[in-house]
CSV table of C-alpha atoms in Angstrom, one decimal:
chain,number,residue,atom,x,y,z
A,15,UNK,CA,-52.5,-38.5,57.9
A,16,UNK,CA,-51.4,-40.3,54.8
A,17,UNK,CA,-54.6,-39.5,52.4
A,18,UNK,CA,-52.9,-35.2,53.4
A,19,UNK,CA,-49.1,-36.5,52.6
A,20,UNK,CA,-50.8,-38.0,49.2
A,21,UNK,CA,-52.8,-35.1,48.5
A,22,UNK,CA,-49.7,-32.6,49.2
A,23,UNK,CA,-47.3,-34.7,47.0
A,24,UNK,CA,-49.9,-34.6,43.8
A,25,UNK,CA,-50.4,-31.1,44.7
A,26,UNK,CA,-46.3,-30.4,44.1
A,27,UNK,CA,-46.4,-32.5,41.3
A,28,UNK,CA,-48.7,-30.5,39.5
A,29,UNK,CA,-47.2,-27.3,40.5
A,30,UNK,CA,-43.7,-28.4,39.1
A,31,UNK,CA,-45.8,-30.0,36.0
A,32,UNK,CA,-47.7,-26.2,35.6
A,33,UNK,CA,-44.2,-24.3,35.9
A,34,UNK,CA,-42.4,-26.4,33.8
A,35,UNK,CA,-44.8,-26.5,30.9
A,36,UNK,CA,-45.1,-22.5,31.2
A,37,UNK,CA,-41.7,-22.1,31.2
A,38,UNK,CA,-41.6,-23.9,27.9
A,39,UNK,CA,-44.5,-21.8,26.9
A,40,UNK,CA,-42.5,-18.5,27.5
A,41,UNK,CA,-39.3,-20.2,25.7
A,42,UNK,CA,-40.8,-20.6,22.5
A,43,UNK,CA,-42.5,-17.5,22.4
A,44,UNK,CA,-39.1,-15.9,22.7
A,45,UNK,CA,-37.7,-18.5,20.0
A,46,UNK,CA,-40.5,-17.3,17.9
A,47,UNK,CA,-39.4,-13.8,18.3
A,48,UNK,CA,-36.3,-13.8,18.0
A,49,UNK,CA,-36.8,-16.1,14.7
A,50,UNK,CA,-39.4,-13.6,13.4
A,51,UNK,CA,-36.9,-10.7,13.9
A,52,UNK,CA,-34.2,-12.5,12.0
A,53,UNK,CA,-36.9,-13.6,9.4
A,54,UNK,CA,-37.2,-9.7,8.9
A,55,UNK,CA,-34.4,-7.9,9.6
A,56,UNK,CA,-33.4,-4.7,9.3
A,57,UNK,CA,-37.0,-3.4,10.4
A,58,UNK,CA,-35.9,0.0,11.7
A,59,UNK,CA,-32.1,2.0,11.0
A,60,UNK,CA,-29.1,0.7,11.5
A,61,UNK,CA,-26.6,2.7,13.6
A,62,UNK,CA,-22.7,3.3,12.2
A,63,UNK,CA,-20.4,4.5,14.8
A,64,UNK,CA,-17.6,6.3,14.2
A,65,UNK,CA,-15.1,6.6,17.2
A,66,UNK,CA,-13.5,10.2,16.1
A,67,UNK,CA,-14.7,14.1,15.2
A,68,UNK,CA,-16.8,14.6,12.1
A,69,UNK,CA,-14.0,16.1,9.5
A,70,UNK,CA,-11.1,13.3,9.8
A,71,UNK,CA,-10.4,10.3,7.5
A,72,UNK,CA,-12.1,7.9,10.1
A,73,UNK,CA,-15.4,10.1,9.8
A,74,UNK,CA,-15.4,10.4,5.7
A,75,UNK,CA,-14.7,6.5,5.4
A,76,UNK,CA,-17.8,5.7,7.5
A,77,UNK,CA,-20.0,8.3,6.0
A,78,UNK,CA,-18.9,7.4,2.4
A,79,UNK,CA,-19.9,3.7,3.4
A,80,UNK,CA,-23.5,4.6,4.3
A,81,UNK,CA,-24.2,6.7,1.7
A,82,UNK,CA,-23.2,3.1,-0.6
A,83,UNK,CA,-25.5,1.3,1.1
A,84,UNK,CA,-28.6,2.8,0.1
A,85,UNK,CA,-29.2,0.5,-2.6
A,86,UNK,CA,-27.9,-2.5,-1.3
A,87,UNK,CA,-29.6,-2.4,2.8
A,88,UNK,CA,-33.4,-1.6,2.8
A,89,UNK,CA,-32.8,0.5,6.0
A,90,UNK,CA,-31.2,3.6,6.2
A,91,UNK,CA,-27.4,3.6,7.2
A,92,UNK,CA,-27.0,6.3,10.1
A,93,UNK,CA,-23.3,7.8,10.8
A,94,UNK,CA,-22.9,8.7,14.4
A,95,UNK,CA,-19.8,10.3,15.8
A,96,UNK,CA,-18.9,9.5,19.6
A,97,UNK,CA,-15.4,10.8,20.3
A,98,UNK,CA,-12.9,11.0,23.2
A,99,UNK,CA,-10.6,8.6,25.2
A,100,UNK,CA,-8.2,7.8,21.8
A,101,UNK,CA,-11.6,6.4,19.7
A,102,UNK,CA,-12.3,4.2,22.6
A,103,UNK,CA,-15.5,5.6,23.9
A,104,UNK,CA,-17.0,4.7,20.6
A,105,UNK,CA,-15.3,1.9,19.6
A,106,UNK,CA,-16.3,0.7,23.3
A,107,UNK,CA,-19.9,1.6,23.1
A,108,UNK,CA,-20.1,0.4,19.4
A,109,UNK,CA,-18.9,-3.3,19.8
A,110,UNK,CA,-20.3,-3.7,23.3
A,111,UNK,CA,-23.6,-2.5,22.4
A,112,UNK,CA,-26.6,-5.2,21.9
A,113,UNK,CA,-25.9,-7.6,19.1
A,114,UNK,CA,-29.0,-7.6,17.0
A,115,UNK,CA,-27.4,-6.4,14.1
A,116,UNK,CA,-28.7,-2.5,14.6
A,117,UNK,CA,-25.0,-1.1,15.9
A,118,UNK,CA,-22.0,-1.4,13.1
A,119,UNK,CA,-19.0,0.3,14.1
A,120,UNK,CA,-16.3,1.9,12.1
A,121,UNK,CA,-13.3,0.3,14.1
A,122,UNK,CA,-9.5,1.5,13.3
A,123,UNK,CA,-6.2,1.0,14.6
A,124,UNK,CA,-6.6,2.1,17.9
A,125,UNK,CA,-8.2,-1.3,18.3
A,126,UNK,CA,-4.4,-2.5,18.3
A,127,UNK,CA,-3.0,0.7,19.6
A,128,UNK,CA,-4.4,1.3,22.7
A,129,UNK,CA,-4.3,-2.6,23.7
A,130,UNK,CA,-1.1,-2.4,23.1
A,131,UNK,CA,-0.8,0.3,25.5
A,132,UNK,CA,-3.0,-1.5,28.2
A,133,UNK,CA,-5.1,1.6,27.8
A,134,UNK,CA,-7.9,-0.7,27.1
A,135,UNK,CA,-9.6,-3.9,27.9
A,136,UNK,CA,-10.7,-4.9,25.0
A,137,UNK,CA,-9.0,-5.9,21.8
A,138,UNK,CA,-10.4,-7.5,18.2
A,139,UNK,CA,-11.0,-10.5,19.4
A,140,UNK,CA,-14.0,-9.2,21.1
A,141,UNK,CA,-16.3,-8.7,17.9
A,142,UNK,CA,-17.8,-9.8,14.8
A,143,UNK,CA,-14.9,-8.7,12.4
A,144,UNK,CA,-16.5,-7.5,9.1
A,145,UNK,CA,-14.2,-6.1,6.7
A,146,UNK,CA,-11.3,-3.7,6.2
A,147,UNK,CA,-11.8,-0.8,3.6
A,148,UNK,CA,-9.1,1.8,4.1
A,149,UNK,CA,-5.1,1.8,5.0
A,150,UNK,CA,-3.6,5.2,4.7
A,151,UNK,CA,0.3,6.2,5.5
A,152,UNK,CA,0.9,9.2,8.1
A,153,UNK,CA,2.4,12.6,6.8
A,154,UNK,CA,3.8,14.8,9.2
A,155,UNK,CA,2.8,18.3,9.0
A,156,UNK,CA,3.1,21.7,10.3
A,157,UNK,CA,2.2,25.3,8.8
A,158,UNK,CA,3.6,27.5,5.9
A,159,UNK,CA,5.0,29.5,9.0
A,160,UNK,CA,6.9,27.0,10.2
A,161,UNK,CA,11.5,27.8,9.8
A,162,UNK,CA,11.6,24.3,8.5
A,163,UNK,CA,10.7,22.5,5.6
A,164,UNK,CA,12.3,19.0,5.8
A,165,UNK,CA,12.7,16.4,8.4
A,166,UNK,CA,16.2,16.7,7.7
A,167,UNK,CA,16.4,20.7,8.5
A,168,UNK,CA,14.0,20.2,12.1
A,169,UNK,CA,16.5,17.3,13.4
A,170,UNK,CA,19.6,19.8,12.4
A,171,UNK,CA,18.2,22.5,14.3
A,172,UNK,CA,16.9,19.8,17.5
A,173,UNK,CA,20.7,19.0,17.9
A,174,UNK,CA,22.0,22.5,17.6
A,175,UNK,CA,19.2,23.9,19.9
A,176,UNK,CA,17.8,21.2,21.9
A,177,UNK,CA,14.1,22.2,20.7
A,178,UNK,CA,11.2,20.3,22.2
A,179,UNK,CA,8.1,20.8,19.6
A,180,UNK,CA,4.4,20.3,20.3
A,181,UNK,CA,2.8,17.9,18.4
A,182,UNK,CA,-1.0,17.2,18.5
A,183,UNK,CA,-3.1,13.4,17.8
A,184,UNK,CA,-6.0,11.7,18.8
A,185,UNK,CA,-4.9,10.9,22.4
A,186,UNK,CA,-2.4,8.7,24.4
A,187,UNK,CA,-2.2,5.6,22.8
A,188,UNK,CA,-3.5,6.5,19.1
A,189,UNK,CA,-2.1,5.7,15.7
A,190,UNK,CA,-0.6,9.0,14.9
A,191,UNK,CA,1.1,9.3,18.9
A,192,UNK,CA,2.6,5.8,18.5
A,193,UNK,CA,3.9,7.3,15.3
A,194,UNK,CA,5.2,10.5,17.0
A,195,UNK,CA,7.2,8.2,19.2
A,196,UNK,CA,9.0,6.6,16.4
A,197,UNK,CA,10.1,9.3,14.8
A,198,UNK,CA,11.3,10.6,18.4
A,199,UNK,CA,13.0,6.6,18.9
A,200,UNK,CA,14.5,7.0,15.2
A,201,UNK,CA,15.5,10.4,15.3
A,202,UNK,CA,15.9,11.7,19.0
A,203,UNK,CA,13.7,13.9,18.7
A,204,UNK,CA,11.4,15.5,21.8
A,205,UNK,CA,8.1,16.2,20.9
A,206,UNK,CA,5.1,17.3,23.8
A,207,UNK,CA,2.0,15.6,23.3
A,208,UNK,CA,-1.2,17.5,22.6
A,209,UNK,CA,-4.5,15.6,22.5
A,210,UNK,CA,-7.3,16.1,20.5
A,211,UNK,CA,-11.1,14.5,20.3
A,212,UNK,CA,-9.5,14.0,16.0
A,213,UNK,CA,-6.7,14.8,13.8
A,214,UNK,CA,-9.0,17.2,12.2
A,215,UNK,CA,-9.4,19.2,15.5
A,216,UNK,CA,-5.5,19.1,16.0
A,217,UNK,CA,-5.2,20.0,12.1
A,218,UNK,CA,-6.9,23.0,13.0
A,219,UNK,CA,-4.6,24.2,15.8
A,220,UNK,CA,-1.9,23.7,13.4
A,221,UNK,CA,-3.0,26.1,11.6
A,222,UNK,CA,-3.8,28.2,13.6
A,223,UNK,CA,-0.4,28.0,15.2
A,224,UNK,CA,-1.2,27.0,18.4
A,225,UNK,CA,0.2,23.3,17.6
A,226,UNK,CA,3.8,23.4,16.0
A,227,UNK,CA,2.8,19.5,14.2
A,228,UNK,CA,0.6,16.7,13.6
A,229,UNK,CA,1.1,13.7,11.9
A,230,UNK,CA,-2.0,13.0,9.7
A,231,UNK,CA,-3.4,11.0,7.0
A,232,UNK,CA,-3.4,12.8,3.6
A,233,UNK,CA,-7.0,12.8,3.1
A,234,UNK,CA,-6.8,15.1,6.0
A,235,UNK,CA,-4.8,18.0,5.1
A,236,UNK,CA,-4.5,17.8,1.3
A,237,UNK,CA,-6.7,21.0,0.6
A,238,UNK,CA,-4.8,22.9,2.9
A,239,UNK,CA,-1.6,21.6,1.3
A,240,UNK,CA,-2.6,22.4,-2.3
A,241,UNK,CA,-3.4,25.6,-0.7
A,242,UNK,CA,-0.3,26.6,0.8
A,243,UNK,CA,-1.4,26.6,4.0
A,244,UNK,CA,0.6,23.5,5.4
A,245,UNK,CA,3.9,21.7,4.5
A,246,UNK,CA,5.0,18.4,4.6
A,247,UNK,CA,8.2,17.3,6.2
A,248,UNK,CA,8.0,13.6,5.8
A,249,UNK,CA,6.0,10.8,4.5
A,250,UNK,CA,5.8,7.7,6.9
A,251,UNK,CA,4.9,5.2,4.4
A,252,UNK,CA,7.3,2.5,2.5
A,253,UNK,CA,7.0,4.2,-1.2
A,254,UNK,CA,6.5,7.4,-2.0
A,255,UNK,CA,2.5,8.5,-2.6
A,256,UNK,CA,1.0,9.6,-6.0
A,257,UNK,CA,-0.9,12.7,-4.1
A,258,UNK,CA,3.0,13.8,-2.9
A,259,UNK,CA,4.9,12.1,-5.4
A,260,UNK,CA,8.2,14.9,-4.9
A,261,UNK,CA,8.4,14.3,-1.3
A,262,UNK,CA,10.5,12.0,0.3
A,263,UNK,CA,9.2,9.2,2.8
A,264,UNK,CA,11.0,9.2,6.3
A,265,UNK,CA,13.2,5.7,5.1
A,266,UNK,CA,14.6,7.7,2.2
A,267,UNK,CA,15.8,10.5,4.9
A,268,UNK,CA,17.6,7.5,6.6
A,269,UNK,CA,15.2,6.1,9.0
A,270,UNK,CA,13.9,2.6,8.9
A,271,UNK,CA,10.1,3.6,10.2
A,272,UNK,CA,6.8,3.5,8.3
A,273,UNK,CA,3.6,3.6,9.8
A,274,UNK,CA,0.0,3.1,8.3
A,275,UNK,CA,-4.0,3.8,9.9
A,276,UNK,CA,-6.7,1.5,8.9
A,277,UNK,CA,-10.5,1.6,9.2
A,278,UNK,CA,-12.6,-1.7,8.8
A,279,UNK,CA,-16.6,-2.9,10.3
A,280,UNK,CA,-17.1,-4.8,12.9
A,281,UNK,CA,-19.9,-5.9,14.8
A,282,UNK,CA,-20.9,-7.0,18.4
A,283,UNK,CA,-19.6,-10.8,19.6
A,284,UNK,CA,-22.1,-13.5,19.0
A,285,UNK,CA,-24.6,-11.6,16.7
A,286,UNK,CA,-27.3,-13.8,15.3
A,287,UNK,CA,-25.7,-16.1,12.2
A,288,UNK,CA,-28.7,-15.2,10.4
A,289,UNK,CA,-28.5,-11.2,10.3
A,290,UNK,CA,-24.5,-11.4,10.2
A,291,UNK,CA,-24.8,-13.1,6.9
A,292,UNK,CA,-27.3,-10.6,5.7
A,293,UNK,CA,-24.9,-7.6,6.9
A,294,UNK,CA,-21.7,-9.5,5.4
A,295,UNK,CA,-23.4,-9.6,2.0
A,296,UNK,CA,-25.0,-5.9,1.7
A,297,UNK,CA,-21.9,-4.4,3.5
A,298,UNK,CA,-19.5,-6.2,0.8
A,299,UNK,CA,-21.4,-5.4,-2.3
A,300,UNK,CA,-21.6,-1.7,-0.7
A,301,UNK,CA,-17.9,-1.7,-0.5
A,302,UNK,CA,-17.4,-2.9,-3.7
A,303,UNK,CA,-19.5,-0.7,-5.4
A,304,UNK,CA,-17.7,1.6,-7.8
A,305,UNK,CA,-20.0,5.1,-5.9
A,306,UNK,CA,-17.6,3.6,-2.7
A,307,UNK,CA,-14.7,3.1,-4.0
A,308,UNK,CA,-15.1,7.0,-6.0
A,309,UNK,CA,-15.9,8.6,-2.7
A,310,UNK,CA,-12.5,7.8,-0.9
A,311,UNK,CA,-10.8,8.6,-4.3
A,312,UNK,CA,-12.4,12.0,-4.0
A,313,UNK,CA,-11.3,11.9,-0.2
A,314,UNK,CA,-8.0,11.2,-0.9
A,315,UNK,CA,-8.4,8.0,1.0
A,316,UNK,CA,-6.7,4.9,0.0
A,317,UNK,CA,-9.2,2.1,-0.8
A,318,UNK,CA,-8.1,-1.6,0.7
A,319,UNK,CA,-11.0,-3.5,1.0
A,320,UNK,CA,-10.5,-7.0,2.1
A,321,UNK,CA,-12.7,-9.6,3.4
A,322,UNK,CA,-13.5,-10.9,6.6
A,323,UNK,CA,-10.7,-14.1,6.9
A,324,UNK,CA,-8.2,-11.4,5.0
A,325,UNK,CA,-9.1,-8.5,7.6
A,326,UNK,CA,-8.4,-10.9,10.9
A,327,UNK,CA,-4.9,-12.2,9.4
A,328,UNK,CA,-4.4,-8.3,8.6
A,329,UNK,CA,-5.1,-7.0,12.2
A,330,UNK,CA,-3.2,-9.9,13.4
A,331,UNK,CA,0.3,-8.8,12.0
A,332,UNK,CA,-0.7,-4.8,12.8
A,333,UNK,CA,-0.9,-5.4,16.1
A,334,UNK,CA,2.7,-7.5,16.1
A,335,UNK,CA,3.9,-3.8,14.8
A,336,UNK,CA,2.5,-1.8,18.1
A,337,UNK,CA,4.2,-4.4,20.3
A,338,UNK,CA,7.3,-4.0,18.5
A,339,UNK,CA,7.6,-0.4,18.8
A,340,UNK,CA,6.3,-0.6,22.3
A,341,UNK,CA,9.4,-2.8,23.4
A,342,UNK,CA,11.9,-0.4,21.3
A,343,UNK,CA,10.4,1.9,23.2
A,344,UNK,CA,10.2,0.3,26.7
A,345,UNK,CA,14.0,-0.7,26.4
A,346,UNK,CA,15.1,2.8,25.0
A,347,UNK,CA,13.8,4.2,28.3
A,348,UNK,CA,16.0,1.0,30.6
């Protein structure tokens, strides 16, 4: 009975002994593999999301991006659009996708936005910030058919007629419909929301007259502007801009309210140190290069580039704006 006790003890011994050292097997092959794909990464195309329609600001900073990186990342740079839900679809399915360095996403300031609104869980503390590249000030638009020409001239006629005006955006919860609401919190205003998968797409109704306004970046609308196809009522920004340098900003009308998108890279949480490094170094010298910094000219989109430490202190104080505004607005409606 004792030599089977013996035997059965040695025999669990080994066992435990055989699993053990195969376990260790099987945990440095996976070390080895993951160390060879750092060793040579990118080894296939990288994926760039972009959270809105092709057409808008969001879409031209990310595809100017890509095209700089083609001398600086030995992989192709490939744009993809995935829209709805405000931008967060992609910017969900971008920063929560698998962090080995093949999914970059153009993040912007729904980030802040929609946390802000609780209309997401998820904020910019959940991913690899990169960079910022762009900051541009909202314009608000409507078409040449529209009675009014000035901010001034639509809030007259609001009091004297009580006018509630369509305006379209990106969804609940986006840059441009937190900016419709403070115009509305400034100026008493009533505006009913329409929401789009872009700006572009609501742009188009606009045009179109189906849509009485939208507030936009200017990249978006200057060719229909220098065509006479849409006019400006008011520029949301703190000075007045060289592409509109005749038209007044909102604060000069009398209203203390300015109001700024942004787009920046990020990437998923707790990507390999190795590869982040690598994109951090091609993705800056991309943004710095002057083929970059030409395109958004071209675009009408204002270049900001700033690095990583710069971008985090940056989205920091933008999200202190959204909560601001939210609270105006929350004790407007007490």
């Amino acid at each position: 009975m004792k030599n089977i006790r013996i035997k059965i003890t040695v025999f669990l011994l080994t066992l435990i002994m055989f699993t053990g050292c195969f376990r260790l097997i099987n945990d440095r092959q996976e070390l080895m593999e993951i160390e060879n794909e750092t060793d040579t990464f990118p080894t296939k195309a990288i994926r760039l999301v972009i959270p809105f329609a092709p057409g808008g600001g969001t879409d031209g900073v990310g595809r100017a991006l890509a095209l700089s990186c083609e001398g600086y990342v030995e992989q192709p740079i490939i744009p993809v659009n995935k829209l709805g839900d405000s931008g967060s679809r992609g910017l969900r399915e971008g920063i929560f996708s698998n962090n080995d360095g093949y999914t970059i996403t153009v993040i912007t300031s729904e980030i802040n936005s929609l946390s802000s609104y609780g209309l997401i869980d998820f904020d910019y503390q959940h991913m690899e910030l990169l960079m910022l590249l762009n900051t541009e000030p909202g314009i608000l638009v409507v078409s040449k058919d529209f009675p009014f020409d000035t901010i001034e001239e639509l809030i007259a006629d609001y009091h004297k007629n009580d006018k509630t005006y369509t305006i379209g955006s990106a969804g609940k919860g986006s840059v441009w419909n937190f900016a419709a609401k403070g115009i509305a919190l400034h100026t008493d205003l009533q505006f009913e929301d329409r929401y789009y998968d872009g700006t572009s797409l609501a742009v188009l109704d606009v045009l179109q007259g189906k849509t009485d306004m939208v507030i936009s970046g200017v990249s978006e609308v200057i060719e229909h502007i220098e065509a006479g196809e849409i006019k400006v009522l008011t520029v949301l920004a703190d000075d007045r801009l060289d592409a509109l340098p005749d038209l007044k900003t909102f604060t000069e009308s009398g209203y203390d309210f300015s109001i700024y998108t942004w787009r920046g890279l990020a990437i998923p949480k707790d990507t390999d140190h190795q590869i982040k490094e690598y994109l951090l170094e091609r993705l800056t010298k991309a943004a710095k290069d002057e083929q970059f910094i030409s395109l958004l000219k071209e675009l009408n989109l204002h270049y900001d580039y700033r690095p990583q430490e710069a971008f985090l202190e940056f989205i920091q104080e933008d999200l202190e704006v959204y909560r601001k505004l939210l609270e105006i607005e929350m004790t407007s409606e007490e």
